[in-house]
Short mmCIF file of C-alpha atoms in Angstrom, two decimals:
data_model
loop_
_atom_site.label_atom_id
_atom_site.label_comp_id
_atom_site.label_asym_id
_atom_site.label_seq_id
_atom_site.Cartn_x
_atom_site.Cartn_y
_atom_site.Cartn_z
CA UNK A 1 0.00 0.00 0.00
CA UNK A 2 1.35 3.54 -1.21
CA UNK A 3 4.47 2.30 -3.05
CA UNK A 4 5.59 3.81 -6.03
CA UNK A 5 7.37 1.58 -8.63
CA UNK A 6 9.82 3.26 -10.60
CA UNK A 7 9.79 2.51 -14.34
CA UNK A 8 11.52 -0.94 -14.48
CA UNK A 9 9.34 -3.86 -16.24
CA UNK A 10 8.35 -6.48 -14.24
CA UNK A 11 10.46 -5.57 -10.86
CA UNK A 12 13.18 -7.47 -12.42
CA UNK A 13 15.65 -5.43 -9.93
CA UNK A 14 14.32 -7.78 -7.74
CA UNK A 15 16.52 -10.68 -6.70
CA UNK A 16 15.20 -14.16 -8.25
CA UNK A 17 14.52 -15.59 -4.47
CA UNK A 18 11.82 -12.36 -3.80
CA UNK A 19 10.02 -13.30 -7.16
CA UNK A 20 9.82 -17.00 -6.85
CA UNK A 21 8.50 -15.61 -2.90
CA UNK A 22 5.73 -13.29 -5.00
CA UNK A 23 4.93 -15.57 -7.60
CA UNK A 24 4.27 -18.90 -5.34
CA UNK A 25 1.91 -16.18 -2.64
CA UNK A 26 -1.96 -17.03 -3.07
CA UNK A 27 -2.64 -13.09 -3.96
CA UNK A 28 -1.26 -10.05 -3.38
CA UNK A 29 -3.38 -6.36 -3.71
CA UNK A 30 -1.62 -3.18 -4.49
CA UNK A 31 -4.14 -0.37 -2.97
CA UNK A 32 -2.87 3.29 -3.91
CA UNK A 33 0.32 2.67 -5.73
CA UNK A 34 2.06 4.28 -8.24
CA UNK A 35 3.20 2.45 -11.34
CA UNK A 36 5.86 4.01 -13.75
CA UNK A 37 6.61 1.02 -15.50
CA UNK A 38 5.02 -0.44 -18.61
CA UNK A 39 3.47 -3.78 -17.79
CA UNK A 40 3.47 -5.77 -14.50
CA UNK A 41 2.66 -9.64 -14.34
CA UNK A 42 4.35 -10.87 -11.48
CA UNK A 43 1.71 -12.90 -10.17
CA UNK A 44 -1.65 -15.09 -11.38
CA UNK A 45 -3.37 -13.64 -8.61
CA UNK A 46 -2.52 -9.86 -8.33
CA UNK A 47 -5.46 -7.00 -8.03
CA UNK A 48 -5.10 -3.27 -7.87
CA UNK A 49 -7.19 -1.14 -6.09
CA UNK A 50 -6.95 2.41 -5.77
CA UNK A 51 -3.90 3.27 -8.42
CA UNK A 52 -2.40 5.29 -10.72
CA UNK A 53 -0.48 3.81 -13.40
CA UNK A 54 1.50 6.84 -15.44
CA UNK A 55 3.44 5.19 -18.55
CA UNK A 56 2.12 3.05 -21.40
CA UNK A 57 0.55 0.53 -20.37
CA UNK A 58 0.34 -3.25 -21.15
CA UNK A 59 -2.06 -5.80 -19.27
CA UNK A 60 -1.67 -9.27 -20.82
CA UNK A 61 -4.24 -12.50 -19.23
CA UNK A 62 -3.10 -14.81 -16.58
CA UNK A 63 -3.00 -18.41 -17.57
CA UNK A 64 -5.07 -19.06 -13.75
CA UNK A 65 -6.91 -17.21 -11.16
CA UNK A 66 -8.10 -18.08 -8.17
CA UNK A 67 -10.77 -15.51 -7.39
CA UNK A 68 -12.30 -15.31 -10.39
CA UNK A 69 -15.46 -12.57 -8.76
CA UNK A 70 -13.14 -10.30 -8.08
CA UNK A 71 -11.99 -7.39 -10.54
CA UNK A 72 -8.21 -7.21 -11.25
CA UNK A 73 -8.07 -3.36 -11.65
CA UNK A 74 -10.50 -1.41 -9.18
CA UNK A 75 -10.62 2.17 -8.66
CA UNK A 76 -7.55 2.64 -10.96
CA UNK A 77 -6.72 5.67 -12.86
CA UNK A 78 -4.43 5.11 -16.52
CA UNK A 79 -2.65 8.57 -17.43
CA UNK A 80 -1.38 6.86 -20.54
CA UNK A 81 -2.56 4.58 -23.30
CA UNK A 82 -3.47 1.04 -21.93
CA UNK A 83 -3.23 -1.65 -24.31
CA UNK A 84 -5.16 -5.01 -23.52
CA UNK A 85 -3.45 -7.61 -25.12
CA UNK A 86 -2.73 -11.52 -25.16
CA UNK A 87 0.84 -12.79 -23.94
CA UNK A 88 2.50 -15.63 -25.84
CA UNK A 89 0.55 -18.54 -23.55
CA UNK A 90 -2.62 -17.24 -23.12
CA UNK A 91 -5.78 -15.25 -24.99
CA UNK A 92 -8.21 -16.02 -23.23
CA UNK A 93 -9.56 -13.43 -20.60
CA UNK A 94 -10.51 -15.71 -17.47
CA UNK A 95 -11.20 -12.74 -14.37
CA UNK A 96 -13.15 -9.45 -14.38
CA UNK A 97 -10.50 -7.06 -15.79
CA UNK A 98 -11.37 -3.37 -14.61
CA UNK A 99 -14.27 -1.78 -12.41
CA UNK A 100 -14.69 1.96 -12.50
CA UNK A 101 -11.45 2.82 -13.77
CA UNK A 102 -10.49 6.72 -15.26
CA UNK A 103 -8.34 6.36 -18.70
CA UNK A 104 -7.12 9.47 -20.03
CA UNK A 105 -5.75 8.36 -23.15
CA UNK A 106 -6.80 5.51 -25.05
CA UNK A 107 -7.79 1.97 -23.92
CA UNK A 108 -7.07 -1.00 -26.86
CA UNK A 109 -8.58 -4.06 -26.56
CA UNK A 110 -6.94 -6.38 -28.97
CA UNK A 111 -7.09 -10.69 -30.12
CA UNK A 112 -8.80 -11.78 -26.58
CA UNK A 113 -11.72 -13.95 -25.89
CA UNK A 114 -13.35 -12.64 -22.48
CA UNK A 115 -14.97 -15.22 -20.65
CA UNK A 116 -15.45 -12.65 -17.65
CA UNK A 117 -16.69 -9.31 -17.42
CA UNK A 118 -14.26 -6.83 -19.17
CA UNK A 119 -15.66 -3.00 -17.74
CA UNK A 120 -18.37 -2.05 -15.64
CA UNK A 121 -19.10 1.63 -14.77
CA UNK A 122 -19.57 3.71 -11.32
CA UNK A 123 -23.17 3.45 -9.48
CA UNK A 124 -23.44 6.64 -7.98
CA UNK A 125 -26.87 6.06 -6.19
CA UNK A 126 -25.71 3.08 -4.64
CA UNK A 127 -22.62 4.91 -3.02
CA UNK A 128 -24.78 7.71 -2.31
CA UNK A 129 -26.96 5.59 -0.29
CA UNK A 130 -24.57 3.71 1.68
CA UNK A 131 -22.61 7.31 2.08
CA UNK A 132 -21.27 7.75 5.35
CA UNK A 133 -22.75 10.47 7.43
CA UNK A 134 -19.78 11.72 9.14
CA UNK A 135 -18.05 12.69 5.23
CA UNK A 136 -17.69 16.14 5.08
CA UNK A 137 -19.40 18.15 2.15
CA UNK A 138 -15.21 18.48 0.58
CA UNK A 139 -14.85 14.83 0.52
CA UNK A 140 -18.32 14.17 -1.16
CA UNK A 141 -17.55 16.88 -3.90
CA UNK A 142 -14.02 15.29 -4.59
CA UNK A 143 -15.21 11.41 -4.70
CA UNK A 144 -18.14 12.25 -7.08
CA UNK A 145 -15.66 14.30 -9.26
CA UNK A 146 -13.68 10.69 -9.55
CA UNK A 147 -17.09 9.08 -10.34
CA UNK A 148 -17.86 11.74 -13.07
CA UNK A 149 -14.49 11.44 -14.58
CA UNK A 150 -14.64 7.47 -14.32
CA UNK A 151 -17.71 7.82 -17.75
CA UNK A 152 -15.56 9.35 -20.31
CA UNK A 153 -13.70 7.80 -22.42
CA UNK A 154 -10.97 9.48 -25.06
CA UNK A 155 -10.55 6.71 -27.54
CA UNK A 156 -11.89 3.03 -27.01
CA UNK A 157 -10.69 0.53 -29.80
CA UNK A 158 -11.89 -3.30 -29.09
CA UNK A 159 -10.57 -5.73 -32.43
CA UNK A 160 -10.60 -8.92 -33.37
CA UNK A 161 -12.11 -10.08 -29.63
CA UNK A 162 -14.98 -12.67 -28.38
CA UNK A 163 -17.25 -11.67 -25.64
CA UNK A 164 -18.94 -14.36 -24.00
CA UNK A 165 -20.68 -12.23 -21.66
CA UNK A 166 -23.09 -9.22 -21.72
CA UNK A 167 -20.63 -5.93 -22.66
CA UNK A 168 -22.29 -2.30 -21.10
CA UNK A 169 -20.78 0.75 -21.77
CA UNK A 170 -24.36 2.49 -20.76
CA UNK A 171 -24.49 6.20 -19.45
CA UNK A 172 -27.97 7.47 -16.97
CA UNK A 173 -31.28 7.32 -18.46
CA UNK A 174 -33.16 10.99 -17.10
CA UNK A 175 -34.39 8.46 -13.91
CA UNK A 176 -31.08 8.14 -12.96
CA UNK A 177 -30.48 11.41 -13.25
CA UNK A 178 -33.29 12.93 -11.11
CA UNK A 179 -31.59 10.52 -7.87
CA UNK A 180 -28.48 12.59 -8.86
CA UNK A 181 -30.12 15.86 -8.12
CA UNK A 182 -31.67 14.66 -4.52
CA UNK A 183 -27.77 13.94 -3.81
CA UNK A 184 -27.25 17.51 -5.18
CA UNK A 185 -24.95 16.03 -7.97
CA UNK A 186 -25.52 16.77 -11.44
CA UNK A 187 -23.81 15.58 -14.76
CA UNK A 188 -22.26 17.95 -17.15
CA UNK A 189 -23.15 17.78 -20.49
CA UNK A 190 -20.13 15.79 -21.57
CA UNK A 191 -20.15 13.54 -18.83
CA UNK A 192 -20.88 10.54 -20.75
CA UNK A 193 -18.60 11.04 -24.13
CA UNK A 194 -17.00 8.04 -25.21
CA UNK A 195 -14.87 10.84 -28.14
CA UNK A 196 -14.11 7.92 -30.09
CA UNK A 197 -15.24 4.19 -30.47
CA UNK A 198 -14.03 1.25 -32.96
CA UNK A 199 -15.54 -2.31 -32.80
CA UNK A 200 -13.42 -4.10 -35.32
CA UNK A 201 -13.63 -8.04 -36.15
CA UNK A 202 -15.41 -8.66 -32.70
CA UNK A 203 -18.03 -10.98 -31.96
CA UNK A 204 -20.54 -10.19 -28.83
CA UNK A 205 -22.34 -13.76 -28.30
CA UNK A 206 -24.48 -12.51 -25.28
CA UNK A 207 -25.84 -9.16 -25.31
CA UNK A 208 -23.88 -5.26 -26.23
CA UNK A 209 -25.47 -2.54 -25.16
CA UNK A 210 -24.64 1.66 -25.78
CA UNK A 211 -27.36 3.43 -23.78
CA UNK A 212 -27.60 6.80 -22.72
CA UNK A 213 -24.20 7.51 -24.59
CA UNK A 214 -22.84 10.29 -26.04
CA UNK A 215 -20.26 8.91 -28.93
CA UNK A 216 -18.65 11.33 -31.36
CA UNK A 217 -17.67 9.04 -33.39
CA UNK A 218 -18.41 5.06 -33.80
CA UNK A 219 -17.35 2.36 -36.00
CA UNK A 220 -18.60 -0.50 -35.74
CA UNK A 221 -16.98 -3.11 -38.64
CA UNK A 222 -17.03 -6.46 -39.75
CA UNK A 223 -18.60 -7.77 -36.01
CA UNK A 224 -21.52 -9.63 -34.89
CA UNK A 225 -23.81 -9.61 -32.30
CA UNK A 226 -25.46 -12.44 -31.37
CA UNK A 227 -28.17 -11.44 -28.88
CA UNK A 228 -29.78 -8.17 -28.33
CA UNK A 229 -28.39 -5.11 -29.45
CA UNK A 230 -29.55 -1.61 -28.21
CA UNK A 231 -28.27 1.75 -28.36
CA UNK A 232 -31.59 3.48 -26.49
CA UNK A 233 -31.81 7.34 -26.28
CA UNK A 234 -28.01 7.33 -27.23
CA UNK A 235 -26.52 10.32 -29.44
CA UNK A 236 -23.92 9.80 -31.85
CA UNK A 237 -22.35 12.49 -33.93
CA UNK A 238 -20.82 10.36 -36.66
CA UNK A 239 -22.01 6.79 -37.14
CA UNK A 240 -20.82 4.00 -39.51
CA UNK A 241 -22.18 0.52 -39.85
CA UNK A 242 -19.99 -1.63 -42.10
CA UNK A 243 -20.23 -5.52 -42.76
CA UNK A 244 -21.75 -6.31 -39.40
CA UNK A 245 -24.40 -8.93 -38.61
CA UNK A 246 -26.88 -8.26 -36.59
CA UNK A 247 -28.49 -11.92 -35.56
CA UNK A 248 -31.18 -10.58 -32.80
CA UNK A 249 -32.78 -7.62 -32.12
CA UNK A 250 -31.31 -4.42 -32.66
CA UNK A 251 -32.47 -1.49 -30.77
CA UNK A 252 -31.71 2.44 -32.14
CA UNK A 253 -35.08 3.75 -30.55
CA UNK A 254 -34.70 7.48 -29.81
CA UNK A 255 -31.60 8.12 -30.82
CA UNK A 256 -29.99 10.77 -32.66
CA UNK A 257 -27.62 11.11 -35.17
CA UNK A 258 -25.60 13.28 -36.90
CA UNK A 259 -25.60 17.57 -35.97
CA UNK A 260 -27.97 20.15 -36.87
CA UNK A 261 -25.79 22.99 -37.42
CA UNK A 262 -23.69 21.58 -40.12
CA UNK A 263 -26.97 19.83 -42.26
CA UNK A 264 -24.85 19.49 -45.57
CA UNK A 265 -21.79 18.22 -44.25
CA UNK A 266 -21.76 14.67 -45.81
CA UNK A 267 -19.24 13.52 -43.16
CA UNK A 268 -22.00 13.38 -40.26
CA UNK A 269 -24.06 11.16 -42.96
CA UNK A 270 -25.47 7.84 -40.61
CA UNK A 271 -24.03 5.24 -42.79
CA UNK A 272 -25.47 1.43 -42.60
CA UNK A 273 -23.07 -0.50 -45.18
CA UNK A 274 -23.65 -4.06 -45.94
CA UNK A 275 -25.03 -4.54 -42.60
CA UNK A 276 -27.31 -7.66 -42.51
CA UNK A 277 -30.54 -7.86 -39.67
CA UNK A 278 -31.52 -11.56 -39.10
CA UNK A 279 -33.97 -10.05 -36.87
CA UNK A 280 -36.55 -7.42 -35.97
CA UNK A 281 -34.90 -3.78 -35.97
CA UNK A 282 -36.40 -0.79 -34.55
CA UNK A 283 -35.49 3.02 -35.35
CA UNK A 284 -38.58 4.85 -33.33
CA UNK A 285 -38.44 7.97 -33.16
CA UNK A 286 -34.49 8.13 -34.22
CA UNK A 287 -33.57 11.13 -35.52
CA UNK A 288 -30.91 11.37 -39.03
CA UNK A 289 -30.29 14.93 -38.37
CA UNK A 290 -27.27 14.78 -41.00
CA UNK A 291 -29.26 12.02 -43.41
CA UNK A 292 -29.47 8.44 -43.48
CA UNK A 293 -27.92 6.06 -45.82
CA UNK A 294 -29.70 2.60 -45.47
CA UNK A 295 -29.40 1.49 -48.81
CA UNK A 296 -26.91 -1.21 -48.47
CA UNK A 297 -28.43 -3.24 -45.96
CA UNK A 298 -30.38 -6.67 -45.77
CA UNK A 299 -33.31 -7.30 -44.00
CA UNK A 300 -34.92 -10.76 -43.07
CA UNK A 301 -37.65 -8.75 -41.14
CA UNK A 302 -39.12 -5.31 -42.15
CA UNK A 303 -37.56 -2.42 -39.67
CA UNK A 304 -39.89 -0.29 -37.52
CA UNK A 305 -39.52 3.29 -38.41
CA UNK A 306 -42.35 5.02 -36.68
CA UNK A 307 -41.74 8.53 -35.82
CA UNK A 308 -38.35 8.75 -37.41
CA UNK A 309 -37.25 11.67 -38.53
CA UNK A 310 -34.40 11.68 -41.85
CA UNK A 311 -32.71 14.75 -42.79
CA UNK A 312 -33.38 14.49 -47.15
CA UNK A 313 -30.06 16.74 -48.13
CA UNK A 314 -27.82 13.35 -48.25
CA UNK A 315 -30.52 10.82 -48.05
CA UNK A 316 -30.28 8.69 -50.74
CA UNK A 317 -33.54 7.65 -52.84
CA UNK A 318 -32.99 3.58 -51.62
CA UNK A 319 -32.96 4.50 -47.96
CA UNK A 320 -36.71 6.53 -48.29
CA UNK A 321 -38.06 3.25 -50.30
CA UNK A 322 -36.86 0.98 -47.23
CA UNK A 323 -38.27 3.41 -45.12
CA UNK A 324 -41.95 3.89 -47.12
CA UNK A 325 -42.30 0.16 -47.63
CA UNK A 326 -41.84 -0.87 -44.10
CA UNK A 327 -44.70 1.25 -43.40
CA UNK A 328 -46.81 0.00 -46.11
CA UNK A 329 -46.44 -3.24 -44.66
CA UNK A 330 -46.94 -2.13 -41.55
CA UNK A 331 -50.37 -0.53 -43.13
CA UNK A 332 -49.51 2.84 -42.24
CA UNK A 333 -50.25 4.65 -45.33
CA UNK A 334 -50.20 7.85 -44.49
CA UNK A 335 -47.13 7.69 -43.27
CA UNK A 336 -45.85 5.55 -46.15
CA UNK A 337 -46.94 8.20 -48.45
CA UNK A 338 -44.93 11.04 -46.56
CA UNK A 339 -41.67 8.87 -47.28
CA UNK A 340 -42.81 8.68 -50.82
CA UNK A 341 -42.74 12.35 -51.30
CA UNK A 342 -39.39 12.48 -50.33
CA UNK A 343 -38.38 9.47 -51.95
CA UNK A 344 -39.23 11.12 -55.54
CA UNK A 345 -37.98 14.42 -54.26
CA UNK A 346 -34.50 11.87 -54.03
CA UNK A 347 -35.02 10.65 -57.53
CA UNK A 348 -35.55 14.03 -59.08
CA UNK A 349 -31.92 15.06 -57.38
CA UNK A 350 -30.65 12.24 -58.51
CA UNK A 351 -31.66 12.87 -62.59
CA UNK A 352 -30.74 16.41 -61.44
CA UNK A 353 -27.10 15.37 -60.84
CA UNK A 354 -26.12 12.66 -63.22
CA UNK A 355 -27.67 14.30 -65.85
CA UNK A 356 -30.63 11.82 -66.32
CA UNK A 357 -33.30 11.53 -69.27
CA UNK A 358 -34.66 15.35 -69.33
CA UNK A 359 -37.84 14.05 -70.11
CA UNK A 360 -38.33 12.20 -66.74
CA UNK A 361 -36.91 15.44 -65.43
CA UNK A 362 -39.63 17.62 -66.87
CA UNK A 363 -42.18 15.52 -65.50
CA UNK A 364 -40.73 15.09 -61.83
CA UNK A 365 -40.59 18.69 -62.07
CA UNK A 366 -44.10 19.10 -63.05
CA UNK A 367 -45.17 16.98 -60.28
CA UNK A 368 -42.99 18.39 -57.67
CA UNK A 369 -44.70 21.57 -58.47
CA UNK A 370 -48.15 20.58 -58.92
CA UNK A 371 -48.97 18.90 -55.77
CA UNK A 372 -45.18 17.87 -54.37
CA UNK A 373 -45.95 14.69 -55.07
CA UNK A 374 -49.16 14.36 -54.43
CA UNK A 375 -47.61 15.50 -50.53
CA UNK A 376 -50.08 18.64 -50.47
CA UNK A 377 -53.34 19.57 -51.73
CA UNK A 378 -53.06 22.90 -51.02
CA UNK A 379 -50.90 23.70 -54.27
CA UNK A 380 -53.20 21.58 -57.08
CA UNK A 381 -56.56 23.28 -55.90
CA UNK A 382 -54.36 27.22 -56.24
CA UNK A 383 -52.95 25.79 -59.77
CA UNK A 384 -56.74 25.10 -60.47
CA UNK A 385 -58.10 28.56 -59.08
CA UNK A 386 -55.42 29.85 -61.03
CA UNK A 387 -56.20 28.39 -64.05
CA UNK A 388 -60.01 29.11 -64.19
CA UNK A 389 -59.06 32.43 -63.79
CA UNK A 390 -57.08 32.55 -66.75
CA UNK A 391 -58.98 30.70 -68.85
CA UNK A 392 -61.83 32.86 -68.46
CA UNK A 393 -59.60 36.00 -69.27
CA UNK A 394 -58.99 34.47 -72.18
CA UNK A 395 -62.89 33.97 -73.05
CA UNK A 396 -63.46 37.81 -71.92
CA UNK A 397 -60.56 38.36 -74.24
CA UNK A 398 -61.21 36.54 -77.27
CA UNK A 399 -65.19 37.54 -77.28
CA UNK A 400 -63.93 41.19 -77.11
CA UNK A 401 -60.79 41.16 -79.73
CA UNK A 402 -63.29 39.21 -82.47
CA UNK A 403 -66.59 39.99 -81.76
CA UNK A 404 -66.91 43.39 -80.12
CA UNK A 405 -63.95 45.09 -82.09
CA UNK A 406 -64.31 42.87 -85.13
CA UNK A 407 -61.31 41.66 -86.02
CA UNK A 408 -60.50 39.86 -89.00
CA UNK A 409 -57.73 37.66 -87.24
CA UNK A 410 -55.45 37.81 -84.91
CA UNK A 411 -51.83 38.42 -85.50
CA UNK A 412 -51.01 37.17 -88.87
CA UNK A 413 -53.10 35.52 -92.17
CA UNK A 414 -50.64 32.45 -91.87
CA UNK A 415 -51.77 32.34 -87.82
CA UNK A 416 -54.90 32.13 -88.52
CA UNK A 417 -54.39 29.10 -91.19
CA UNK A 418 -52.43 27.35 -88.09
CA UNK A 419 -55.30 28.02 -85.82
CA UNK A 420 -58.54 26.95 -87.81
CA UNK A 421 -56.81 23.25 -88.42
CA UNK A 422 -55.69 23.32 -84.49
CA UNK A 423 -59.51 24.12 -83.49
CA UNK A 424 -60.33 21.34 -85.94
CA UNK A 425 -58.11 19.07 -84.45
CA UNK A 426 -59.87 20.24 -81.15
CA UNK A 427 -63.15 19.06 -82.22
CA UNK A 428 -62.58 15.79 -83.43
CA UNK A 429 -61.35 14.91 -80.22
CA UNK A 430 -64.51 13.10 -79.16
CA UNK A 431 -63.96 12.37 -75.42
CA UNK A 432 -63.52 16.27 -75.02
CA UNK A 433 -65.23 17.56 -78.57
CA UNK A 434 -68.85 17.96 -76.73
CA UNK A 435 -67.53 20.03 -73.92
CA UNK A 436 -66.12 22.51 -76.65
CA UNK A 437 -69.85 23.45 -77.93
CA UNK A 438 -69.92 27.65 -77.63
CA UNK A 439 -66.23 27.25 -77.76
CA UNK A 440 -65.59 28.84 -81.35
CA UNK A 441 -62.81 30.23 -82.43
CA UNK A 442 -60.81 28.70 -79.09
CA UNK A 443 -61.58 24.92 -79.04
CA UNK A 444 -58.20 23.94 -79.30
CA UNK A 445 -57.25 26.51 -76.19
CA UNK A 446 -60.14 24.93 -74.50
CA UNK A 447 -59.31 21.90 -75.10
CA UNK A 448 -55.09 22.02 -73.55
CA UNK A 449 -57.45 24.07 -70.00
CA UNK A 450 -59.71 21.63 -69.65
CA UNK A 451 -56.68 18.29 -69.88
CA UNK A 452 -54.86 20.57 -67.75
CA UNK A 453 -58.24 20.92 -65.26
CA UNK A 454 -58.25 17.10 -64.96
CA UNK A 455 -54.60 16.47 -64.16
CA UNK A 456 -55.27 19.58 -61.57
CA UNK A 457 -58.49 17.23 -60.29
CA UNK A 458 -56.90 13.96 -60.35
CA UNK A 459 -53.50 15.39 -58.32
CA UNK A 460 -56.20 17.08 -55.88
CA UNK A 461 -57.78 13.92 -55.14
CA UNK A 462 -54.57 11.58 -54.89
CA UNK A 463 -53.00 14.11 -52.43
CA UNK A 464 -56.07 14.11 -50.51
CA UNK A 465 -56.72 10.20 -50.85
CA UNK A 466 -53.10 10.68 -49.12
CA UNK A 467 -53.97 12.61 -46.36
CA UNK A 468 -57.33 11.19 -45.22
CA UNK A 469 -57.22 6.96 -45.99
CA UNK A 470 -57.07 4.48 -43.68
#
């Protein structure tokens, strides 16, 4: 207790009769020492509780251990990089490794298969509640400080690893939170940032869980998760999925993703790449404030996507058709028909920028500005107003140019050639000719308003089909 090791690997200054004494000692606990070398692995059954390691740091597994409940690093605070790694006889993780430890720097956890609990985090409810009442109002401040700190993390890299048991790196849901007041402790806003987080080759076979996290950025590669995956009321600022299998459920309800004050930036873009769900997903009420690209994935079972909200500007058309038919399925129509609004809004950018067939162009652009895709009713029924009142200008017009004024024609002989065989054309158009009766001298006129007053009706009546079916 309270040593401080200078920086010499492994004690070896130590003569060989004191280590064979260490190593043959059922278990030895180092509570508030100071480390300055790099790795220490003098004994299968050595805990530390309490300290501060300063240097580079390597922990490798023991081939045995003894007390398997208890956690090997407790309490412990890591200045430095730590580096989690196997040694030349063993890979195979067989004690809890560290309970509410600080790291500073970066923690790497690389080629291990845990068959004990790897992290668990700080309750500070429980150790309010068992809180001495002679601790002076000092002491509380500076042990909850610890307890805040113990939640971040700078960088967190786990590859090429097997979990056999459940892996947490949960913050507090809002519950928590209001216990946290009572105790007159409150989290800062950054309490809970994990700044960066890589889960590379890994396979979880019980369950993973990032709740109540803030992550800046994650990714999450080539690994699979066996059981339930669930990321509740999380926030991550950059996200990226990539060749991950998913074979239970997978839980992003109410989280959000991306920022809001950078919209365009294509780097915040929640990317799902190759990912494959064996199982029921659910995105309620997520939030794609930087866009959503789902269009690589592979779905046994249709997602849930009620109340999710996806930022269009880099949204590709693919994810809003995963999105719309999982609620047609689902029979929610109305809310199918929202995603299909913005699914041809995608198309039409999509022509727009690779230069697609104008005439599909022409006619997405028609329809975006008709009725936005049949999204609003509002705009066909104005285009129609609109319309009759021009088209009856033009009646006012016409009976007073040729009829009141008498005028033989009206802009050129040639004109008028053009316009007789147009009005003739007009009248032999028989689904249309006996609407064009008291029409002369415009039939063909009346005949373009009144195909344009249809498309206006139809569009008004598809948009509100939309809005009102069940």
């Amino acid at each position: 207790e309270g040593i401080s090791f200078p920086k010499d690997n492994n004690i070896s200054y130590m003569e060989s009769e004191s280590r064979e004494i260490l190593w043959r000692m059922g278990r030895i606990d180092f509570i508030n020492c100071k480390f300055k070398l790099n790795s220490f692995s003098i004994n299968n059954n050595t805990y530390f509780e309490g300290c501060n390691f300063k240097e580079v740091f390597s922990i490798y597994p023991f081939s045995m251990n003894n007390f398997d409940d208890k956690y090997r690093y407790v309490n412990c605070i890591f200045d430095n990089n730590v580096n989690v790694i196997p040694s030349a006889e063993n890979k195979e993780v067989l004690c809890n490794l560290f309970y509410e430890c600080n790291f500073l720097e970066s923690l790497t956890i690389k080629n291990l298969v845990f068959k004990k609990n790897s992290l668990i985090f700080p309750d500070p409810v429980a150790l309010f509640e068992n809180w001495s009442i002679n601790i002076t109002e000092s002491d509380f401040k500076n042990n909850f400080k610890k307890i805040e700190d113990c939640h971040k993390f700078k960088r967190l890299i786990i590859s090429n690893c097997s979990f056999e048991l459940d892996f947490k790196l949960n913050g507090f849901d809002d519950k928590y939170l209001e216990k946290l007041k009572k105790n007159k402790c409150e989290y800062k806003a950054d309490s809970f940032i994990i700044e960066e987080l890589e889960i590379i080759d890994t396979k979880f076979e019980s369950k993973l869980e990032l709740k109540n996290r803030i992550i800046n950025s994650l990714k999450f590669t080539n690994s699979n998760v066996d059981k339930v995956f669930d990321t509740f009321q999380s926030k991550f600022i950059q996200a990226e999925f990539s060749k991950s299998i998913f074979n239970d459920f997978a839980g992003f309800e109410e989280v959000e993703f991306g920022v809001t004050d950078k919209k365009d930036d294509i780097q915040f873009l929640t990317v799902f790449r190759h990912v494959t769900f064996m199982d029921f997903s659910s995105f309620r009420e997520a939030k794609f404030k930087s866009g959503l690209d789902f269009s690589k994935t592979n779905l046994k079972d249709k997602p849930n996507f009620l109340g999710v909200e996806i930022n269009s500007l880099n949204t590709k058309r693919e994810t809003f058709r995963i999105v719309k038919n999982s609620f047609d399925d689902a029979g929610n129509n109305i809310e199918a028909n929202n995603f299909f609004v913005n699914e041809m809004k995608s198309y039409r950018k999509e022509l727009k920028s690779n230069g697609g067939n104008w005439f599909k162009r022409f006619l997405l652009f028609l329809n975006r500005w008709i009725s936005d895709f049949g999204g609003n009713y509002v705009l066909p029924i104005v285009w129609l107003v609109v319309s009759i009142i021009i088209y009856t200008a033009i009646i006012y017009w016409h009976h007073s140019f040729f009829t009141e004024t008498k005028n033989i024609y009206f802009w050129h002989p040639n004109f008028d050639y053009l316009s007789i065989k147009a009005n003739d054309f007009a009248k032999n158009f028989l689904p249309f000719s006996r609407f064009l009766a008291g029409r002369n001298g415009i039939e063909f006129i009346s005949l373009i308003f009144y195909i344009w007053f249809a498309i206006l009706i139809w569009q008004i009546i598809v948009a509100v089909k939309r809005h009102t079916q069940r």
